[in-house]
Amino acid sequence: MESIEKDLLLKDIYERIREIRRELKLKDVDFEILDVEVVYQKGETLLNLYVLSRSDKSTVIGPGGWVVGRLREYLRDRFPGDLKILVDTYIDRVIMRRREERALSL
């Protein structure tokens, strides 16, 4: 994904999450998405959102998954196949990649 496309996607996701939270009458809180990754595999699209902290993760997911669920409905026509959204902290991403690297080096 090109940098410009990624920046536009991130901006759109930020705006939509804020709008969804307002519609659900949830508190307007600051959150930070550090990276977005789009993975196409086996007829589905995985949209991985990497946030700064666990509280940011909670903000993006929302109570009962309502926020991320509505975000998925909003974005699903932009990507081929079935869209799945994963929200994780950036540090968890780094840890997972290091574990994968270690496992592959054995």
Coordinates of C-alpha atoms in Angstrom, one line a residue:
M1 CA 0.0 0.0 0.0
E2 CA 1.4 3.3 -1.0
S3 CA 2.1 6.0 1.7
I4 CA -0.5 8.4 0.3
E5 CA -3.2 5.7 0.1
K6 CA -2.3 4.6 3.6
D7 CA -2.5 8.2 4.9
L8 CA -5.9 8.7 3.3
L9 CA -7.2 5.4 4.7
L10 CA -6.0 6.2 8.2
K11 CA -7.6 9.7 8.0
D12 CA -10.9 8.2 6.8
I13 CA -10.8 5.5 9.6
Y14 CA -10.1 8.2 12.3
E15 CA -13.0 10.3 11.1
R16 CA -15.4 7.4 10.8
I17 CA -14.5 6.0 14.3
R18 CA -15.2 9.4 15.8
E19 CA -18.5 9.7 13.9
I20 CA -19.6 6.2 15.0
R21 CA -18.7 6.9 18.6
R22 CA -20.8 10.1 18.5
E23 CA -23.8 8.2 16.9
L24 CA -23.6 5.6 19.7
K25 CA -23.4 8.5 22.3
L26 CA -20.0 7.3 23.5
K27 CA -17.4 9.6 25.1
D28 CA -15.2 11.5 22.6
V29 CA -11.7 10.4 23.6
D30 CA -8.4 10.8 21.9
F31 CA -6.8 7.6 20.4
E32 CA -3.9 6.9 18.1
I33 CA -3.6 4.4 15.3
L34 CA 0.1 3.9 14.5
D35 CA -0.2 1.7 11.5
V36 CA -2.6 0.0 9.2
E37 CA -1.9 -3.2 7.2
V38 CA -4.0 -4.7 4.5
V39 CA -3.6 -8.4 3.8
Y40 CA -5.4 -10.2 1.0
Q41 CA -5.7 -14.0 1.4
K42 CA -8.0 -16.7 0.3
G43 CA -10.9 -14.5 -0.8
E44 CA -10.9 -12.2 2.2
T45 CA -9.2 -9.0 3.2
L46 CA -7.7 -8.6 6.6
L47 CA -7.4 -5.0 7.8
N48 CA -5.0 -4.8 10.7
L49 CA -5.1 -1.7 12.8
Y50 CA -2.2 -1.2 15.2
V51 CA -2.9 1.2 18.0
L52 CA -0.6 2.8 20.7
S53 CA -2.2 1.4 23.8
R54 CA -4.8 -1.0 25.2
S55 CA -7.1 1.9 26.0
D56 CA -6.8 3.0 22.3
K57 CA -7.7 -0.6 21.3
S58 CA -10.7 -0.4 23.6
T59 CA -11.8 2.9 22.1
V60 CA -11.5 1.6 18.5
I61 CA -13.3 -1.7 19.3
G62 CA -16.0 0.0 21.4
P63 CA -18.4 -1.7 23.8
G64 CA -19.5 -5.1 22.6
G65 CA -17.5 -4.5 19.3
W66 CA -20.1 -2.0 18.1
V67 CA -17.6 0.6 16.9
V68 CA -15.4 -1.8 14.9
G69 CA -18.4 -3.6 13.6
R70 CA -19.9 -0.4 12.2
L71 CA -16.5 0.5 10.8
R72 CA -16.4 -2.8 9.0
E73 CA -19.8 -2.2 7.5
Y74 CA -18.6 1.2 6.3
L75 CA -15.4 -0.1 4.7
R76 CA -16.5 -3.4 3.4
D77 CA -17.3 -2.3 -0.2
R78 CA -13.8 -0.8 -0.6
F79 CA -12.0 -4.1 -0.3
P80 CA -12.4 -7.4 -2.2
G81 CA -13.9 -10.4 -0.5
D82 CA -15.0 -10.7 3.1
L83 CA -13.5 -7.9 5.2
K84 CA -12.2 -8.7 8.7
I85 CA -10.7 -6.1 11.0
L86 CA -8.1 -6.9 13.6
V87 CA -7.2 -4.2 16.2
D88 CA -4.1 -4.8 18.2
T89 CA -1.5 -2.8 20.1
Y90 CA 1.7 -2.0 18.2
I91 CA 3.9 -3.6 20.9
D92 CA 2.0 -6.9 20.5
R93 CA 2.8 -6.7 16.8
V94 CA 6.5 -6.2 17.5
I95 CA 6.5 -9.1 20.0
M96 CA 4.7 -11.4 17.6
R97 CA 7.1 -10.6 14.7
R98 CA 10.2 -11.3 17.0
R99 CA 8.7 -14.6 18.0
E100 CA 8.1 -15.6 14.4
E101 CA 11.7 -14.6 13.5
R102 CA 13.1 -16.6 16.4
A103 CA 11.0 -19.7 15.4
L104 CA 12.1 -19.5 11.8
S105 CA 15.8 -19.3 12.8
L106 CA 15.6 -22.5 14.8

